[in-house]
PDB file of C-alpha atoms in Angstrom:
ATOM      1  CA  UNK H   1       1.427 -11.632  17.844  1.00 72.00           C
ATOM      2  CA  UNK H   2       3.358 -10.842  14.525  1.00 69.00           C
ATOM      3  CA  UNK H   3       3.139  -7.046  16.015  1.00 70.00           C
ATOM      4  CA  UNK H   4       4.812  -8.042  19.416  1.00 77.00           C
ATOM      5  CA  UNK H   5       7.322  -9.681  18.040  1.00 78.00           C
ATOM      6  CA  UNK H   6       8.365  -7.101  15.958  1.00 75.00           C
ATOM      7  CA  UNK H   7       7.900  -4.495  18.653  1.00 72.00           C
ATOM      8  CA  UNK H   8       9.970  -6.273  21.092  1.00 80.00           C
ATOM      9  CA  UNK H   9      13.089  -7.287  18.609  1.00 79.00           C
ATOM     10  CA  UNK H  10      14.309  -4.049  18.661  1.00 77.00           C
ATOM     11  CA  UNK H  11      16.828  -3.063  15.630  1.00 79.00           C
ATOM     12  CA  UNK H  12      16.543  -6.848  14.410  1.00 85.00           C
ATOM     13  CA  UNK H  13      12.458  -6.190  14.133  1.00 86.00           C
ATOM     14  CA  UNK H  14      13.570  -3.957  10.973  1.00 90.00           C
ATOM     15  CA  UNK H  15      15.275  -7.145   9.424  1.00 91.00           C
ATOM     16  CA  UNK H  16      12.808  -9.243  10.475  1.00 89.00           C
ATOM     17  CA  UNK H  17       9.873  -7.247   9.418  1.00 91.00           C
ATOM     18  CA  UNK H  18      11.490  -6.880   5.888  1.00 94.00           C
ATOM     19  CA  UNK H  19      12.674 -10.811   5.877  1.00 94.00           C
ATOM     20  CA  UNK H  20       8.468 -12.057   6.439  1.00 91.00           C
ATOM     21  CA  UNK H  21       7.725  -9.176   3.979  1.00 94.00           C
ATOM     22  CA  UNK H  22       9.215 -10.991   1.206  1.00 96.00           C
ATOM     23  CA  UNK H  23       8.614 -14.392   2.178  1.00 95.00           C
ATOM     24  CA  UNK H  24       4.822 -13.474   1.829  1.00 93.00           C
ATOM     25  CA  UNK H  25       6.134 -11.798  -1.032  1.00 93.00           C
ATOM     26  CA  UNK H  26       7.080 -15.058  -2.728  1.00 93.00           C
ATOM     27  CA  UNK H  27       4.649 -17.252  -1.561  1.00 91.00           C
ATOM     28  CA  UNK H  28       1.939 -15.236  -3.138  1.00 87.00           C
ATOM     29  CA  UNK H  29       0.231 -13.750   0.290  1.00 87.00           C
ATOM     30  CA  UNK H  30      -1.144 -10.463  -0.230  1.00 85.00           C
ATOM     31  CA  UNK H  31       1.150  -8.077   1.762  1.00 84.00           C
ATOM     32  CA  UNK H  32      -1.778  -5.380   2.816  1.00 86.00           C
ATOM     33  CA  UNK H  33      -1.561  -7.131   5.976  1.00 86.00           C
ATOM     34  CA  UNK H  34       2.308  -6.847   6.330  1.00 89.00           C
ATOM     35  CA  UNK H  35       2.142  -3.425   5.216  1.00 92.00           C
ATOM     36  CA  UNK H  36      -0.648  -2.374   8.162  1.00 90.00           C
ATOM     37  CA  UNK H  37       1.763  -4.297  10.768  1.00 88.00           C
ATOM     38  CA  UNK H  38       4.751  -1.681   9.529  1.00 90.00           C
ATOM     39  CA  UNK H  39       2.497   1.270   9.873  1.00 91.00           C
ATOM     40  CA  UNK H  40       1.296   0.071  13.422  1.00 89.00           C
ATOM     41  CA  UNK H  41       4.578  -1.061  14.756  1.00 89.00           C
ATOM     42  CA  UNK H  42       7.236   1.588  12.988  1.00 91.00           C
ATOM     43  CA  UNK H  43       4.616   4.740  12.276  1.00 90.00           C
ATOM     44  CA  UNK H  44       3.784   6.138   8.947  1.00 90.00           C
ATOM     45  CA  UNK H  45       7.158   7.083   7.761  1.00 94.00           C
ATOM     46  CA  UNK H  46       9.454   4.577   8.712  1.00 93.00           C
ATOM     47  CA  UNK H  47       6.931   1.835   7.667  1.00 93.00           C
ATOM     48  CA  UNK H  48       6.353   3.447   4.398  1.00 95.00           C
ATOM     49  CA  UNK H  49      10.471   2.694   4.191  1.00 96.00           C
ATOM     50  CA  UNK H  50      10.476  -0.616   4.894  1.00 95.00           C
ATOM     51  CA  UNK H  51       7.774  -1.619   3.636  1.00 96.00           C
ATOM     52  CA  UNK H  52       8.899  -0.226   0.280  1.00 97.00           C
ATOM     53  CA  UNK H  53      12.038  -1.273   0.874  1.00 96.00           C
ATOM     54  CA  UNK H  54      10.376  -4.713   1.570  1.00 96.00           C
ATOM     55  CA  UNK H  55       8.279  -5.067  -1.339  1.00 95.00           C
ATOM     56  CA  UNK H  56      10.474  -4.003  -3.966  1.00 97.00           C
ATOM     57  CA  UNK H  57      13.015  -6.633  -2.799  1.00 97.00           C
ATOM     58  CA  UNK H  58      10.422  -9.529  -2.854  1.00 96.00           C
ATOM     59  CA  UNK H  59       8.771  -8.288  -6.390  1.00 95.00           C
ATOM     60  CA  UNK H  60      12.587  -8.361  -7.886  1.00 96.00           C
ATOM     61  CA  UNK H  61      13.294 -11.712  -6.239  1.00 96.00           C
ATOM     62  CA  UNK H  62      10.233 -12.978  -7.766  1.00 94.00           C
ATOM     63  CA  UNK H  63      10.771 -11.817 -10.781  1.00 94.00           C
ATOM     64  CA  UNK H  64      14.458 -13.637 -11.037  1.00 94.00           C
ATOM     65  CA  UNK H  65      12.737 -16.602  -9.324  1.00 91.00           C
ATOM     66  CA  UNK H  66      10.439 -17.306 -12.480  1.00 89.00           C
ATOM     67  CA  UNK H  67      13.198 -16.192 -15.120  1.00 87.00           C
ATOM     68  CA  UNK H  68      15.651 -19.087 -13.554  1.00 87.00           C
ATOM     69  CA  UNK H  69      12.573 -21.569 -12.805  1.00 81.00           C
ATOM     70  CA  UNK H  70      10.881 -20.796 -16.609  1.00 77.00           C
ATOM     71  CA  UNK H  71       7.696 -21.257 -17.783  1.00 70.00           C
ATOM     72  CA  UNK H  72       6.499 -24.814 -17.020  1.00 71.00           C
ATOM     73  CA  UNK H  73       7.827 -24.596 -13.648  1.00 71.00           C
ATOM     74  CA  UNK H  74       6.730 -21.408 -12.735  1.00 68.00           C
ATOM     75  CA  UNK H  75       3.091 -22.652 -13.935  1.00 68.00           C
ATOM     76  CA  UNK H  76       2.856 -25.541 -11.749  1.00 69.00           C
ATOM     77  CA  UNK H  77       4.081 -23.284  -8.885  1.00 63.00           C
ATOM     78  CA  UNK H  78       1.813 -20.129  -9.861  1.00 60.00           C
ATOM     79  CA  UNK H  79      -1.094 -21.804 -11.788  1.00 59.00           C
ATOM     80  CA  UNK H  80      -3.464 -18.944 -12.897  1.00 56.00           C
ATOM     81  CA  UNK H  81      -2.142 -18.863 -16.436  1.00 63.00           C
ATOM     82  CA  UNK H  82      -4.851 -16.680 -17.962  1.00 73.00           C
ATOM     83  CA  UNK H  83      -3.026 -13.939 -15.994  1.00 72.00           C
ATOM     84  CA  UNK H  84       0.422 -14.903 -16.992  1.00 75.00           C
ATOM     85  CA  UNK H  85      -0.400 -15.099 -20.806  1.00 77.00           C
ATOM     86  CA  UNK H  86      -2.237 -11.960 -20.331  1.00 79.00           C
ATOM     87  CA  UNK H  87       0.913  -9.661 -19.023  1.00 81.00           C
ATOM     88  CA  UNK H  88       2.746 -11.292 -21.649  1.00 79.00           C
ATOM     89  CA  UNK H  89       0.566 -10.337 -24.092  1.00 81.00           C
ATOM     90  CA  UNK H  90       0.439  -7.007 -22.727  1.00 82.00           C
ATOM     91  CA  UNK H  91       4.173  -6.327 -22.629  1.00 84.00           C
ATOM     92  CA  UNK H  92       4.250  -7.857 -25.836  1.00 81.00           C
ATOM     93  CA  UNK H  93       1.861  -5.382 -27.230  1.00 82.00           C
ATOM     94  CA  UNK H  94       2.470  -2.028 -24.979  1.00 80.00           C
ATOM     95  CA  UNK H  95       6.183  -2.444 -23.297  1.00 80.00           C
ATOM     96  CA  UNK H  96       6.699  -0.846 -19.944  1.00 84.00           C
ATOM     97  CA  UNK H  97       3.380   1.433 -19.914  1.00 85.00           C
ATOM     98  CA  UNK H  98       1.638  -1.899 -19.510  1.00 86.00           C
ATOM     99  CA  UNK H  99       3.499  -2.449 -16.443  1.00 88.00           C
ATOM    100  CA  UNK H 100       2.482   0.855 -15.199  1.00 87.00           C
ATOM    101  CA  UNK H 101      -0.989   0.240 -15.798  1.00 85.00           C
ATOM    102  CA  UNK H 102      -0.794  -3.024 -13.933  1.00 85.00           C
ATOM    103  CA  UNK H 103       0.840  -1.829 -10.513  1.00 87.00           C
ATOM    104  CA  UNK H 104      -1.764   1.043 -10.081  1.00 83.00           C
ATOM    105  CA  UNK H 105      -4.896  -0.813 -11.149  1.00 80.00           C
ATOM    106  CA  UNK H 106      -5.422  -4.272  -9.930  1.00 73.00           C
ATOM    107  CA  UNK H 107      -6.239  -5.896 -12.592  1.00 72.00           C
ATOM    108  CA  UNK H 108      -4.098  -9.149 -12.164  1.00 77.00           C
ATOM    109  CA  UNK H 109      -2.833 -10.335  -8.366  1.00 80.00           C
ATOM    110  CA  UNK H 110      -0.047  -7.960  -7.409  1.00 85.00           C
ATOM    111  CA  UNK H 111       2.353 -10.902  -6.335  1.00 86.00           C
ATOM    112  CA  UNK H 112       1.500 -13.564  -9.642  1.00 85.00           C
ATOM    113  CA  UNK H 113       2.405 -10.545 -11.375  1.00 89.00           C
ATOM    114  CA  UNK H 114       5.814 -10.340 -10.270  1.00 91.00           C
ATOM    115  CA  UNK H 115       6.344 -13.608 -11.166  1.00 88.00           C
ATOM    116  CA  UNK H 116       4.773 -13.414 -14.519  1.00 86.00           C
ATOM    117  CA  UNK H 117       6.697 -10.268 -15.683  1.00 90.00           C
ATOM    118  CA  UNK H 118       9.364 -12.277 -15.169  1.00 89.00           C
ATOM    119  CA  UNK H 119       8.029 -14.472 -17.985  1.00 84.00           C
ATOM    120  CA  UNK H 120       8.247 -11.241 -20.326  1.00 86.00           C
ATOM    121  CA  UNK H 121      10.907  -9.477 -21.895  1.00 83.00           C
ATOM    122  CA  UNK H 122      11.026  -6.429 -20.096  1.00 90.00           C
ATOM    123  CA  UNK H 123      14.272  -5.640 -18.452  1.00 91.00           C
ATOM    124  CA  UNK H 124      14.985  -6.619 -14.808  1.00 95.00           C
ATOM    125  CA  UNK H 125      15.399  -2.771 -13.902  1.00 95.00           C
ATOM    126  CA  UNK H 126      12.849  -1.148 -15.619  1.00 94.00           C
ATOM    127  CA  UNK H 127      10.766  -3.453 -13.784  1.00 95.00           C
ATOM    128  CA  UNK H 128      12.147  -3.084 -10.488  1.00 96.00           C
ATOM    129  CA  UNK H 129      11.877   0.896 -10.708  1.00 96.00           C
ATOM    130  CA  UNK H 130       8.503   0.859 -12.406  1.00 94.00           C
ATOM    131  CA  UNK H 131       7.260  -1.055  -9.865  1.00 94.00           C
ATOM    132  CA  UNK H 132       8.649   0.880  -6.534  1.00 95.00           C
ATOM    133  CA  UNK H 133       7.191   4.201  -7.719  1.00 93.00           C
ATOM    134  CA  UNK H 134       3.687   2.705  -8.686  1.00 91.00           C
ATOM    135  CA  UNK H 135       3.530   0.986  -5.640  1.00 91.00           C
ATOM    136  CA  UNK H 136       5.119   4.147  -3.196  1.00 92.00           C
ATOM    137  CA  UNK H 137       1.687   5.676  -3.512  1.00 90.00           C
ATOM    138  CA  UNK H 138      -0.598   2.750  -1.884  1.00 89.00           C
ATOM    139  CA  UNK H 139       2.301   1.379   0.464  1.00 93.00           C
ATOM    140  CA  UNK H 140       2.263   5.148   2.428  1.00 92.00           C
ATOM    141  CA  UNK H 141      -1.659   5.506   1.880  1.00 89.00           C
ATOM    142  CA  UNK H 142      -1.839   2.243   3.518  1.00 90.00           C
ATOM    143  CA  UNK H 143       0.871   2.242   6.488  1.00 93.00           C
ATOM    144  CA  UNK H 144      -1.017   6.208   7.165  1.00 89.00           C
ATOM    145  CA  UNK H 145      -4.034   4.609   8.031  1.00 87.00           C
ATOM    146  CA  UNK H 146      -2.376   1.998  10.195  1.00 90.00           C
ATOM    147  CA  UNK H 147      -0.692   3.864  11.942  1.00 88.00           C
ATOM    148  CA  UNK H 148      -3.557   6.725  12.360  1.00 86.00           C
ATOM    149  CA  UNK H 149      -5.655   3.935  13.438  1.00 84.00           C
ATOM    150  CA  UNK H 150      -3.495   2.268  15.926  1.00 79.00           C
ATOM    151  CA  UNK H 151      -2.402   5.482  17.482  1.00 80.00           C
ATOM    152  CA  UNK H 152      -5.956   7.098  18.034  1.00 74.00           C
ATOM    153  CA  UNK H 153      -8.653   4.700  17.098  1.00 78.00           C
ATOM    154  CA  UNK H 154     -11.630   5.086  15.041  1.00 80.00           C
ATOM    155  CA  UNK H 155     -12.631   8.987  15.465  1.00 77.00           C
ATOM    156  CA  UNK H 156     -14.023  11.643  13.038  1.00 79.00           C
ATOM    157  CA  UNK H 157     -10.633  12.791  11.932  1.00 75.00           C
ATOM    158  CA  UNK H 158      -9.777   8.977  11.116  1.00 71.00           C
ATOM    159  CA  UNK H 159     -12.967   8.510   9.218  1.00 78.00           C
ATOM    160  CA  UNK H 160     -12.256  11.741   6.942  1.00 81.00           C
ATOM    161  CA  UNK H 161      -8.377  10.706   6.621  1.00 77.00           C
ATOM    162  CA  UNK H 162      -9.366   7.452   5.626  1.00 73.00           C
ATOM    163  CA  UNK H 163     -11.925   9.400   3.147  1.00 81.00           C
ATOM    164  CA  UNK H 164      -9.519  11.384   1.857  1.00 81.00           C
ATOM    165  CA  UNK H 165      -7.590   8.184   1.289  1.00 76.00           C
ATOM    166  CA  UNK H 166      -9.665   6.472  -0.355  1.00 75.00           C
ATOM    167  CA  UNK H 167     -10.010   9.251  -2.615  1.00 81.00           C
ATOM    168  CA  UNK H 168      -6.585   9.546  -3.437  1.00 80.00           C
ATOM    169  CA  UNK H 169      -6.559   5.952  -4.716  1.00 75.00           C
ATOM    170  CA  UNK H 170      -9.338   6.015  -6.466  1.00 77.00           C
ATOM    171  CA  UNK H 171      -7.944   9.466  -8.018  1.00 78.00           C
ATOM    172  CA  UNK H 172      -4.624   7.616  -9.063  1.00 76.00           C
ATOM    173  CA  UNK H 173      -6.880   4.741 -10.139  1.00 75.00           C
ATOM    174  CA  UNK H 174      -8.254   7.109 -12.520  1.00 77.00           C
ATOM    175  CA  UNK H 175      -5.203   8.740 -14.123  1.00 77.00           C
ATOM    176  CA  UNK H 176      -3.761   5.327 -14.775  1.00 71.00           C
ATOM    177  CA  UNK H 177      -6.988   4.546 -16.951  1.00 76.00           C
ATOM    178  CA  UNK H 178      -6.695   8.001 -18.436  1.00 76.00           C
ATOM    179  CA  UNK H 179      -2.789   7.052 -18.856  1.00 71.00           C
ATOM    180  CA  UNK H 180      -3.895   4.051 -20.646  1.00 69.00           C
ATOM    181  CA  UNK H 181      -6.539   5.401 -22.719  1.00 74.00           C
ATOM    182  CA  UNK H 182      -4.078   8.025 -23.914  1.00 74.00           C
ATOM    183  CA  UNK H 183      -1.320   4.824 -25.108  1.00 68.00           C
ATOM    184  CA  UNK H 184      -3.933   2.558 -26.269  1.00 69.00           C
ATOM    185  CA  UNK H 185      -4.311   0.365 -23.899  1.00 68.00           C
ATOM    186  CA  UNK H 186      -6.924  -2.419 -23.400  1.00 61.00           C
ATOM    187  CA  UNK H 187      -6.183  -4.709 -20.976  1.00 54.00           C
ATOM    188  CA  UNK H 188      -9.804  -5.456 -20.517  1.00 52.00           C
ATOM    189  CA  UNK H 189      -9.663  -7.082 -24.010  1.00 48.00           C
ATOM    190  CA  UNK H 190      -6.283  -8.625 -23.887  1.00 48.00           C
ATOM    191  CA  UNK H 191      -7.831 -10.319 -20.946  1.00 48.00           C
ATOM    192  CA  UNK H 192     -10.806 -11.028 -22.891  1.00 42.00           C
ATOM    193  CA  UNK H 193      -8.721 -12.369 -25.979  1.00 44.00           C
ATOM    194  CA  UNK H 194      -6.801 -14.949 -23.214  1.00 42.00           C
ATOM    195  CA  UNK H 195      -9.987 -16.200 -21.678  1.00 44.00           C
ATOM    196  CA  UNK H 196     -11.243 -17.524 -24.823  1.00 39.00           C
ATOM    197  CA  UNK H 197      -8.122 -19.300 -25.749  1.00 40.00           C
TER     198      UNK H 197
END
């Protein structure tokens, strides 16, 4: 249904794709969904677009949302606080390359993160750029297969495109953990520390 109305709104479906993007956005709904809609309905390209477009809009919004809410607020809204005492800890301890780390491997909820960063200290712009080019990669890998799918269906060329998809994730999966090896990272003990707080 969501596809039909899109398809059928013409130039308003752009604006109205990218307005329900970042209401799921905020309300914490995972936007892989969303994201397959804009490769179905607009094709790889133009859906990569928006949906970039999209998500980088909500992620900033949500970010400004839980600086002008603050903590206590934004915890009854959010819960999950292990993960928001976590990413503070993190930027705390490693700045923006914890950031990085976080957008290309999901450790934490992609959307409670963009409310928790907001929690942090990092700057409103390094977070709003850090987080469109992490999340570039996954938004076109995603909208690719959408689109691939819709257009022809489940063949042998889809099955080795979406191979050589998956792939390229888990590829840039990998060089983020090699990224954070390289700067120290652990978020697998900064979690650890949280939980038994």
């Amino acid at each position: 249904h969501l596809q039909t109305l899109i398809a059928q709104s013409g130039a308003f479906g752009y604006l109205l794709y990218i307005a329900l993007f970042i209401v799921a956005t905020l309300c914490l709904i995972p936007g892989t969904i969303v994201v397959a809609v804009g490769g179905i309905v607009f094709g790889p390209l133009t859906g990569t677009l928006l949906s970039l477009c999209a998500a980088t809009v909500g992620s900033a919004l949500s970010f400004l949302l839980a600086r002008w809410l603050g903590r206590d607020a934004l915890l009854k809204y959010a819960g999950d606080t292990a993960t928001l005492r976590a990413i503070e800890r993190g930027i705390a301890r490693n700045g923006s390359d914890f950031l990085i780390l976080t957008r290309l491997v999901p450790l934490f909820p992609y959307n409670i993160q963009n409310y928790a960063y907001g929690l942090t200290a990092i700057s409103f712009w390094s977070f709003t750029l850090i987080s469109a080019l992490t999340t570039l990669p996954g938004i076109f890998i995603y909208t690719l297969m959408a689109s691939e799918l819709a257009r022809a269906g489940i063949t042998l060329a889809f099955m080795l495109k979406l191979s050589l998809a998956g792939m390229a994730l888990f590829g840039l999966v990998q060089a983020a953990k090699m990224f954070a090896r390289r700067r120290r990272i652990a978020p697998e003990n900064i979690k650890a520390e949280d939980e038994t707080r």
